[in-house]
Amino acid sequence: MKTIIEKINRDNIEQSVIDQAGEILKGGGLVAFPTETVYGLGADALNESAAGKTYAAKGRPSDNPLIVHIARNEDLSHIVAEIPKGTWELADAFWPGPLTMIFQKSDQVPYGTTGGLETVAVRMPSDEIARKLILAGGGYVSGPSANTSGRPSPTTAAHVAQDLDGKIEMIIDGGSASIGVESTILDMTVTPPMILRPGAVTQEMMEEVIGRVDVDHTILNANSKQAPKAPGMKYRHYAPKAQLSIVDGELADVYETIRTLTQQAMSEGKRVGIIATKESISEYPEGIIKNIGSREKHGDVAKHLYQILREFDETQVDVIFSEPFTHAGIGSAVNNRLEKAAGHHHILASRKKRPLV
Ligand code: AMP
Ligand code: MG
C-alpha cells in the first residue's frame, strides 16, 4: 500500500486534507494523526473490521483494547452505558486534554475495539488537527499509539513513518507532540476511580476536582504477581532494542557510576548510550550522550524520552544508562515509561570509587 503523507500547517489547517482523511476513516481505512500526547493510529471506532486492521498494522495483541477519541462532550453518551458520578467534573477540568476515562460500553461499540471487554476507554484530545479529523471521520475514532507494538511511541510523523509506512492509508504530519507521553488512564467503573496508567493529568490534579482517586500499584511495581488492570500495561511496551538500566542514587554518585559503567562496557567493545540532562551533559567524557532537557523542566524530559529511545535504536547501541528522574508531576508518567523500557532494571550508584560489576 502507498501511504499518503500530508503536512498540515497548524495556523491554517487545510480542510481538504482533513476531509480526505475523514473519508478514509469512514471507508474503514487507517490514518495516523497528531495528538498532544503521542501520534495516534486512527480508525472508525464503531467499525469492527477497522479495529482488526489497526491490530494487524501495529502487530498489537488483540486483547489490548483501543482508546476511542471524541471531539464533543455530547458524543460520550452514545458509546457508554452509564456516566458515573464525577465524570462531568473531570471532563470540565481536563477535556479536551490528556485524560482517558474508562466506562461500561454501550452496544454501539464493537468488541473488536474494546479487546473483548465490556468497558470502553474514551478521550477527548486538545490537538486541533485531531479534533477536526475526529469530526470528519464520523465522531468516534479509535487511536492507539501509531507505532509498531513494542517500539517506543511516536512523537513525530517521521517516527510513525519508520514503523507504519506502506501499512496504512495516510499519515498527517502536524509537527512534534507537545506532551510526548500517553494520556492518563482513569477507570471510572470503580469507586473511588483508579489510575491505570499515569500521564500528564496527575492523581493530585484529579483529587482536587473529585476527591479521592486510587492508583493501580501494579503499574510501578516490578515484583507484582498481579496483572495490571489496563491490559496494555502488561506488555513490555516502549522498549528500546538495547538493555536500558536506570542508575539510582545521589546525582554526583550517579555521574561517577555511569562514567565507570560506560568505560567498562566500552572496553568490552560495546556501544553505550547515556540519557543525560542539560545539567549533566558535560559530566560524561565518552559514550553516545543524549540531552533529554533540563531536569528542572519535567515537561521537557517527558517530551524527549521516546525520541531519544528511538535514536538509540537507530545508532544501535548495546546498552543504555539513564539518570534517575523525579516522580513529581508528569514525572510519575516518565518513571512509569522508563521503568517499562528498562524492564525494571536498576543499578544503585556506588558511593565508593571502585569498579562496579
Ligand atoms: P495506547 O493505545 O497505546 O495508548 O494504549 C491504550 C492503553 O489503554 C492500553 O494500555 C490499554 O490496555 C488501555 N485500555 C484501553 N481500553 C481499556 C479498557 N476498557 N480497560 C482498561 N484499559 C484499557
Ligand atoms: Mg501504545
Tab-separated table of C-alpha atoms and ligand atoms in Angstrom:
chain	number	residue	atom	x	y	z
A	1	MET	CA	0.000	0.000	0.000
A	2	LYS	CA	1.222	3.524	-0.773
A	3	THR	CA	0.931	5.696	2.335
A	4	ILE	CA	-0.078	9.310	1.678
A	5	ILE	CA	1.894	11.702	3.916
A	6	GLU	CA	0.345	15.168	4.301
A	7	LYS	CA	1.930	18.000	6.250
A	8	ILE	CA	-0.572	20.332	7.909
A	9	ASN	CA	0.076	23.920	8.890
A	10	ARG	CA	-1.357	24.394	12.389
A	11	ASP	CA	-2.009	28.094	11.809
A	12	ASN	CA	-4.168	27.381	8.799
A	13	ILE	CA	-5.481	23.809	8.917
A	14	GLU	CA	-6.369	22.730	5.399
A	15	GLN	CA	-9.923	21.401	5.430
A	16	SER	CA	-9.407	19.499	2.160
A	17	VAL	CA	-6.752	17.298	3.808
A	18	ILE	CA	-8.992	16.742	6.832
A	19	ASP	CA	-11.898	15.812	4.554
A	20	GLN	CA	-9.749	13.374	2.586
A	21	ALA	CA	-8.583	11.750	5.838
A	22	GLY	CA	-12.167	11.674	7.147
A	23	GLU	CA	-13.306	9.802	4.029
A	24	ILE	CA	-10.543	7.217	4.537
A	25	LEU	CA	-11.733	6.668	8.121
A	26	LYS	CA	-15.386	6.389	7.113
A	27	GLY	CA	-14.365	3.840	4.479
A	28	GLY	CA	-12.760	1.665	7.154
A	29	GLY	CA	-9.140	2.761	6.471
A	30	LEU	CA	-6.340	3.888	8.778
A	31	VAL	CA	-4.993	7.438	9.248
A	32	ALA	CA	-2.193	8.324	11.694
A	33	PHE	CA	-2.719	11.741	13.248
A	34	PRO	CA	-1.034	14.068	15.744
A	35	THR	CA	-2.362	14.499	19.258
A	36	GLU	CA	-0.887	16.454	22.171
A	37	THR	CA	0.270	13.184	23.834
A	38	VAL	CA	1.707	10.997	21.028
A	39	TYR	CA	0.670	10.249	17.427
A	40	GLY	CA	-2.440	8.060	17.192
A	41	LEU	CA	-3.395	5.426	14.617
A	42	GLY	CA	-6.938	6.440	13.725
A	43	ALA	CA	-9.758	4.123	12.633
A	44	ASP	CA	-13.555	4.223	12.849
A	45	ALA	CA	-14.102	3.021	16.416
A	46	LEU	CA	-17.613	1.739	15.635
A	47	ASN	CA	-16.429	-0.441	12.733
A	48	GLU	CA	-15.238	-3.865	13.864
A	49	SER	CA	-13.192	-4.576	10.734
A	50	ALA	CA	-11.333	-1.252	11.029
A	51	ALA	CA	-10.270	-2.310	14.538
A	52	GLY	CA	-8.954	-5.550	13.050
A	53	LYS	CA	-6.815	-3.600	10.580
A	54	THR	CA	-5.436	-1.495	13.441
A	55	TYR	CA	-4.197	-4.570	15.322
A	56	ALA	CA	-2.688	-6.001	12.133
A	57	ALA	CA	-0.830	-2.772	11.198
A	58	LYS	CA	0.625	-2.372	14.697
A	59	GLY	CA	1.234	-6.068	15.328
A	60	ARG	CA	-0.692	-5.473	18.544
A	61	PRO	CA	-2.138	-8.353	20.591
A	62	SER	CA	-5.908	-8.285	20.033
A	63	ASP	CA	-6.669	-8.433	23.772
A	64	ASN	CA	-5.188	-4.954	24.173
A	65	PRO	CA	-8.101	-2.508	23.811
A	66	LEU	CA	-8.103	0.772	21.879
A	67	ILE	CA	-8.936	4.239	23.202
A	68	VAL	CA	-11.926	5.892	21.488
A	69	HIS	CA	-11.354	9.587	20.720
A	70	ILE	CA	-14.268	12.009	20.613
A	71	ALA	CA	-14.437	15.751	19.943
A	72	ARG	CA	-17.688	16.784	21.690
A	73	ASN	CA	-18.989	16.128	25.212
A	74	GLU	CA	-22.424	15.204	23.879
A	75	ASP	CA	-20.986	12.234	21.972
A	76	LEU	CA	-19.998	10.407	25.160
A	77	SER	CA	-23.489	9.064	25.932
A	78	HIS	CA	-23.662	7.241	22.565
A	79	ILE	CA	-20.761	4.942	23.381
A	80	VAL	CA	-21.096	4.428	27.143
A	81	ALA	CA	-23.877	2.611	29.041
A	82	GLU	CA	-23.659	4.819	32.091
A	83	ILE	CA	-21.948	8.056	33.107
A	84	PRO	CA	-20.611	7.673	36.678
A	85	LYS	CA	-20.518	10.435	39.283
A	86	GLY	CA	-17.548	12.750	38.807
A	87	THR	CA	-17.313	12.253	35.040
A	88	TRP	CA	-18.507	15.705	34.014
A	89	GLU	CA	-16.450	17.424	36.703
A	90	LEU	CA	-13.344	15.690	35.343
A	91	ALA	CA	-14.350	16.385	31.752
A	92	ASP	CA	-14.866	20.072	32.563
A	93	ALA	CA	-11.442	20.240	34.185
A	94	PHE	CA	-9.362	18.103	31.806
A	95	TRP	CA	-11.173	17.687	28.459
A	96	PRO	CA	-10.075	18.374	25.883
A	97	GLY	CA	-6.715	17.083	27.114
A	98	PRO	CA	-4.542	14.123	28.122
A	99	LEU	CA	-7.096	12.230	30.260
A	100	THR	CA	-8.693	8.925	29.190
A	101	MET	CA	-11.662	7.657	31.217
A	102	ILE	CA	-12.996	4.093	31.254
A	103	PHE	CA	-16.746	3.386	31.304
A	104	GLN	CA	-19.165	0.489	30.762
A	105	LYS	CA	-19.567	0.366	26.992
A	106	SER	CA	-22.846	0.747	25.110
A	107	ASP	CA	-23.731	-1.810	22.442
A	108	GLN	CA	-22.683	0.698	19.770
A	109	VAL	CA	-19.044	-0.150	20.470
A	110	PRO	CA	-17.832	-3.418	18.916
A	111	TYR	CA	-15.799	-5.886	20.970
A	112	GLY	CA	-13.064	-5.556	18.356
A	113	THR	CA	-12.439	-2.019	19.623
A	114	THR	CA	-12.511	-2.953	23.322
A	115	GLY	CA	-10.377	-6.087	23.041
A	116	GLY	CA	-13.384	-8.147	24.130
A	117	LEU	CA	-14.025	-6.083	27.276
A	118	GLU	CA	-17.401	-4.752	28.466
A	119	THR	CA	-15.711	-1.416	29.110
A	120	VAL	CA	-14.571	1.322	26.738
A	121	ALA	CA	-11.782	3.879	27.150
A	122	VAL	CA	-12.650	7.421	25.964
A	123	ARG	CA	-10.541	10.543	25.499
A	124	MET	CA	-11.089	13.982	24.000
A	125	PRO	CA	-7.764	15.296	22.662
A	126	SER	CA	-6.995	19.016	22.633
A	127	ASP	CA	-4.958	18.941	19.415
A	128	GLU	CA	-6.935	20.940	16.818
A	129	ILE	CA	-5.955	18.668	13.923
A	130	ALA	CA	-7.063	15.612	15.902
A	131	ARG	CA	-10.404	17.218	16.791
A	132	LYS	CA	-11.188	18.190	13.214
A	133	LEU	CA	-10.213	14.726	11.995
A	134	ILE	CA	-12.449	13.013	14.582
A	135	LEU	CA	-15.434	15.040	13.414
A	136	ALA	CA	-14.644	14.435	9.730
A	137	GLY	CA	-14.290	10.695	10.437
A	138	GLY	CA	-17.745	10.337	11.986
A	139	GLY	CA	-17.124	11.387	15.603
A	140	TYR	CA	-15.631	8.199	17.103
A	141	VAL	CA	-12.030	7.454	16.200
A	142	SER	CA	-10.022	4.715	17.896
A	143	GLY	CA	-6.441	5.833	18.319
A	144	PRO	CA	-3.770	3.633	19.838
A	145	SER	CA	-0.239	4.968	19.594
A	146	ALA	CA	0.824	4.872	15.924
A	147	ASN	CA	3.891	2.654	16.425
A	148	THR	CA	4.699	-0.986	15.880
A	149	SER	CA	3.742	-2.764	19.092
A	150	GLY	CA	6.769	-2.926	21.402
A	151	ARG	CA	8.582	0.089	19.926
A	152	PRO	CA	8.711	3.490	21.646
A	153	SER	CA	5.553	5.532	20.967
A	154	PRO	CA	5.829	8.054	18.108
A	155	THR	CA	6.039	11.755	18.898
A	156	THR	CA	6.620	12.893	15.293
A	157	ALA	CA	5.217	11.899	11.884
A	158	ALA	CA	8.694	10.624	10.942
A	159	HIS	CA	8.516	8.122	13.822
A	160	VAL	CA	5.135	6.940	12.518
A	161	ALA	CA	6.571	6.522	9.028
A	162	GLN	CA	9.508	4.480	10.405
A	163	ASP	CA	7.020	1.919	11.731
A	164	LEU	CA	3.922	2.106	9.523
A	165	ASP	CA	4.881	3.409	6.069
A	166	GLY	CA	3.257	1.130	3.495
A	167	LYS	CA	0.876	-0.387	6.066
A	168	ILE	CA	-1.705	2.404	6.444
A	169	GLU	CA	-3.544	4.751	4.070
A	170	MET	CA	-2.367	8.115	5.396
A	171	ILE	CA	-0.155	9.968	7.878
A	172	ILE	CA	-0.985	13.546	8.872
A	173	ASP	CA	2.165	15.429	9.864
A	174	GLY	CA	1.348	18.099	12.438
A	175	GLY	CA	4.822	18.509	13.966
A	176	SER	CA	6.071	17.251	17.336
A	177	ALA	CA	3.632	16.147	20.040
A	178	SER	CA	3.727	18.752	22.800
A	179	ILE	CA	3.450	16.380	25.808
A	180	GLY	CA	5.271	13.314	24.493
A	181	VAL	CA	3.879	10.576	26.775
A	182	GLU	CA	0.497	8.867	26.532
A	183	SER	CA	-2.633	10.027	28.359
A	184	THR	CA	-3.507	9.298	31.974
A	185	ILE	CA	-5.989	6.394	32.093
A	186	LEU	CA	-8.619	6.595	34.850
A	187	ASP	CA	-11.056	3.733	35.497
A	188	MET	CA	-14.423	5.359	36.281
A	189	THR	CA	-16.215	1.999	36.755
A	190	VAL	CA	-14.815	1.580	40.279
A	191	THR	CA	-15.236	3.689	43.426
A	192	PRO	CA	-13.068	5.612	44.017
A	193	PRO	CA	-11.850	5.918	40.411
A	194	MET	CA	-8.452	4.300	39.801
A	195	ILE	CA	-5.455	5.414	37.726
A	196	LEU	CA	-4.398	2.539	35.446
A	197	ARG	CA	-1.670	4.499	33.612
A	198	PRO	CA	-0.021	7.724	34.816
A	199	GLY	CA	0.125	10.682	32.412
A	200	ALA	CA	0.198	14.471	32.354
A	201	VAL	CA	-3.037	14.690	34.395
A	202	THR	CA	-1.837	13.586	37.832
A	203	GLN	CA	-3.561	11.981	40.832
A	204	GLU	CA	-3.271	15.278	42.758
A	205	MET	CA	-4.852	17.255	39.920
A	206	MET	CA	-7.845	14.910	39.763
A	207	GLU	CA	-8.224	14.684	43.543
A	208	GLU	CA	-8.607	18.457	43.633
A	209	VAL	CA	-11.650	18.061	41.399
A	210	ILE	CA	-13.422	14.887	42.630
A	211	GLY	CA	-11.781	13.878	45.904
A	212	ARG	CA	-10.137	10.504	46.394
A	213	VAL	CA	-8.542	8.781	43.395
A	214	ASP	CA	-6.614	5.493	43.763
A	215	VAL	CA	-3.639	4.187	41.772
A	216	ASP	CA	-3.239	0.659	40.385
A	217	HIS	CA	0.019	-0.151	42.150
A	218	THR	CA	0.930	-2.965	39.775
A	219	ILE	CA	1.962	-0.252	37.287
A	220	LEU	CA	5.124	0.820	39.100
A	221	ASN	CA	5.987	-2.366	40.912
A	222	ALA	CA	8.445	-4.761	39.275
A	223	ASN	CA	7.619	-7.646	41.576
A	224	SER	CA	3.861	-7.592	41.397
A	225	LYS	CA	2.409	-11.002	40.548
A	226	GLN	CA	-0.913	-9.383	39.717
A	227	ALA	CA	-1.741	-8.382	36.136
A	228	PRO	CA	-2.207	-4.631	35.658
A	229	LYS	CA	-5.837	-3.610	35.129
A	230	ALA	CA	-5.135	-1.913	31.789
A	231	PRO	CA	-4.355	-4.929	29.587
A	232	GLY	CA	-1.737	-2.994	27.617
A	233	MET	CA	0.360	-2.295	30.702
A	234	LYS	CA	1.379	-5.945	30.998
A	235	TYR	CA	3.341	-5.833	27.760
A	236	ARG	CA	6.941	-4.654	27.682
A	237	HIS	CA	5.977	-1.531	25.746
A	238	TYR	CA	8.156	1.387	24.933
A	239	ALA	CA	11.178	-0.837	24.762
A	240	PRO	CA	14.416	0.177	23.074
A	241	LYS	CA	16.405	-2.647	21.483
A	242	ALA	CA	19.331	-2.223	23.914
A	243	GLN	CA	19.260	-3.155	27.608
A	244	LEU	CA	18.388	0.024	29.499
A	245	SER	CA	19.403	0.426	33.142
A	246	ILE	CA	18.301	3.229	35.459
A	247	VAL	CA	21.149	4.294	37.759
A	248	ASP	CA	19.775	5.462	41.128
A	249	GLY	CA	21.415	7.499	43.864
A	250	GLU	CA	22.766	10.956	44.656
A	251	LEU	CA	23.457	12.715	41.372
A	252	ALA	CA	27.216	13.041	41.903
A	253	ASP	CA	27.387	9.282	42.566
A	254	VAL	CA	25.160	8.589	39.572
A	255	TYR	CA	27.506	10.514	37.234
A	256	GLU	CA	30.556	8.722	38.615
A	257	THR	CA	28.885	5.316	38.329
A	258	ILE	CA	27.692	5.930	34.764
A	259	ARG	CA	31.228	7.006	33.809
A	260	THR	CA	32.648	3.784	35.261
A	261	LEU	CA	29.983	1.553	33.719
A	262	THR	CA	30.460	3.244	30.348
A	263	GLN	CA	34.209	2.740	30.456
A	264	GLN	CA	33.778	-0.932	31.370
A	265	ALA	CA	31.201	-1.628	28.669
A	266	MET	CA	33.252	0.184	26.033
A	267	SER	CA	36.333	-1.825	26.956
A	268	GLU	CA	34.233	-4.921	26.186
A	269	GLY	CA	33.581	-3.461	22.723
A	270	LYS	CA	30.010	-2.357	23.452
A	271	ARG	CA	28.324	0.785	22.161
A	272	VAL	CA	26.966	2.742	25.110
A	273	GLY	CA	24.103	5.247	25.203
A	274	ILE	CA	23.647	7.664	28.100
A	275	ILE	CA	20.435	9.525	28.947
A	276	ALA	CA	21.794	12.739	30.449
A	277	THR	CA	20.345	16.162	31.197
A	278	LYS	CA	21.224	19.722	30.256
A	279	GLU	CA	22.880	19.997	33.676
A	280	SER	CA	24.941	16.794	33.389
A	281	ILE	CA	25.872	16.578	29.731
A	282	SER	CA	29.461	17.668	30.360
A	283	GLU	CA	29.930	15.025	33.087
A	284	TYR	CA	30.469	12.265	30.526
A	285	PRO	CA	33.704	12.096	28.526
A	286	GLU	CA	32.652	9.134	26.362
A	287	GLY	CA	29.629	7.212	25.111
A	288	ILE	CA	26.730	8.361	22.925
A	289	ILE	CA	25.271	11.038	25.137
A	290	LYS	CA	21.743	12.412	24.703
A	291	ASN	CA	20.459	15.524	26.421
A	292	ILE	CA	16.840	14.883	27.495
A	293	GLY	CA	16.424	18.506	28.651
A	294	SER	CA	16.777	20.265	31.976
A	295	ARG	CA	15.971	18.037	34.955
A	296	GLU	CA	14.159	21.040	36.424
A	297	LYS	CA	11.750	21.076	33.454
A	298	HIS	CA	9.770	17.891	33.944
A	299	GLY	CA	7.714	18.521	30.811
A	300	ASP	CA	10.856	18.632	28.640
A	301	VAL	CA	12.029	15.291	29.994
A	302	ALA	CA	8.637	13.737	29.117
A	303	LYS	CA	8.643	15.323	25.690
A	304	HIS	CA	12.055	13.979	24.651
A	305	LEU	CA	12.020	10.493	26.192
A	306	TYR	CA	10.620	8.461	23.277
A	307	GLN	CA	12.590	10.422	20.686
A	308	ILE	CA	15.814	9.523	22.490
A	309	LEU	CA	14.900	5.844	22.829
A	310	ARG	CA	14.258	5.758	19.071
A	311	GLU	CA	17.567	7.480	18.341
A	312	PHE	CA	19.365	4.858	20.402
A	313	ASP	CA	17.665	2.149	18.322
A	314	GLU	CA	18.957	3.821	15.164
A	315	THR	CA	22.529	4.188	16.415
A	316	GLN	CA	22.345	0.551	17.521
A	317	VAL	CA	23.747	0.936	20.995
A	318	ASP	CA	24.139	-2.245	23.056
A	319	VAL	CA	23.452	-0.802	26.491
A	320	ILE	CA	21.852	2.404	27.776
A	321	PHE	CA	22.355	4.025	31.178
A	322	SER	CA	19.784	6.558	32.346
A	323	GLU	CA	19.984	9.051	35.160
A	324	PRO	CA	17.017	8.876	37.564
A	325	PHE	CA	14.168	11.402	37.311
A	326	THR	CA	11.763	12.924	39.796
A	327	HIS	CA	8.334	11.365	40.412
A	328	ALA	CA	6.723	14.801	40.834
A	329	GLY	CA	4.015	15.919	38.390
A	330	ILE	CA	4.412	14.344	34.959
A	331	GLY	CA	7.484	12.614	36.460
A	332	SER	CA	5.258	9.695	37.536
A	333	ALA	CA	4.461	9.096	33.849
A	334	VAL	CA	8.135	9.462	32.851
A	335	ASN	CA	9.177	6.953	35.519
A	336	ASN	CA	6.427	4.512	34.548
A	337	ARG	CA	7.563	4.540	30.881
A	338	LEU	CA	11.266	4.466	31.759
A	339	GLU	CA	10.671	1.527	34.138
A	340	LYS	CA	8.900	-0.398	31.403
A	341	ALA	CA	11.585	0.444	28.851
A	342	ALA	CA	14.184	-0.806	31.336
A	343	GLY	CA	12.219	-3.927	32.245
A	344	HIS	CA	12.568	-2.526	35.817
A	345	HIS	CA	16.361	-2.897	35.685
A	346	HIS	CA	18.079	-0.638	38.246
A	347	ILE	CA	21.680	-0.145	39.315
A	348	LEU	CA	22.405	1.524	42.637
A	349	ALA	CA	25.130	4.149	42.238
A	350	SER	CA	28.233	3.282	44.207
A	351	ARG	CA	29.433	5.821	46.772
A	352	LYS	CA	32.966	4.474	46.619
A	353	LYS	CA	35.270	4.939	43.696
A	354	ARG	CA	35.804	1.343	42.714
A	355	PRO	CA	34.958	-0.572	39.537
A	356	LEU	CA	31.452	-1.969	39.509
A	357	VAL	CA	30.398	-5.401	38.402
B	1	AMP	P1	-2.286	3.025	23.566
B	1	AMP	O1	-3.421	2.897	22.626
B	1	AMP	O2	-1.015	2.544	23.001
B	1	AMP	O3	-2.204	4.361	24.230
B	1	AMP	O4	-2.698	2.036	24.713
B	1	AMP	C1	-4.011	2.131	25.227
B	1	AMP	C2	-3.998	1.655	26.639
B	1	AMP	O5	-5.331	1.778	27.135
B	1	AMP	C3	-3.600	0.202	26.791
B	1	AMP	O6	-2.739	0.059	27.908
B	1	AMP	C4	-4.941	-0.451	27.046
B	1	AMP	O7	-4.793	-1.652	27.762
B	1	AMP	C5	-5.695	0.612	27.817
B	1	AMP	N1	-7.143	0.449	27.711
B	1	AMP	C6	-7.917	0.721	26.634
B	1	AMP	N2	-9.201	0.380	26.871
B	1	AMP	C7	-9.253	-0.109	28.124
B	1	AMP	C8	-10.295	-0.634	28.944
B	1	AMP	N3	-11.533	-0.716	28.509
B	1	AMP	N4	-9.968	-1.056	30.194
B	1	AMP	C9	-8.692	-0.977	30.643
B	1	AMP	N5	-7.667	-0.484	29.913
B	1	AMP	C10	-7.936	-0.066	28.669
B	2	MG	MG	0.909	2.277	22.719
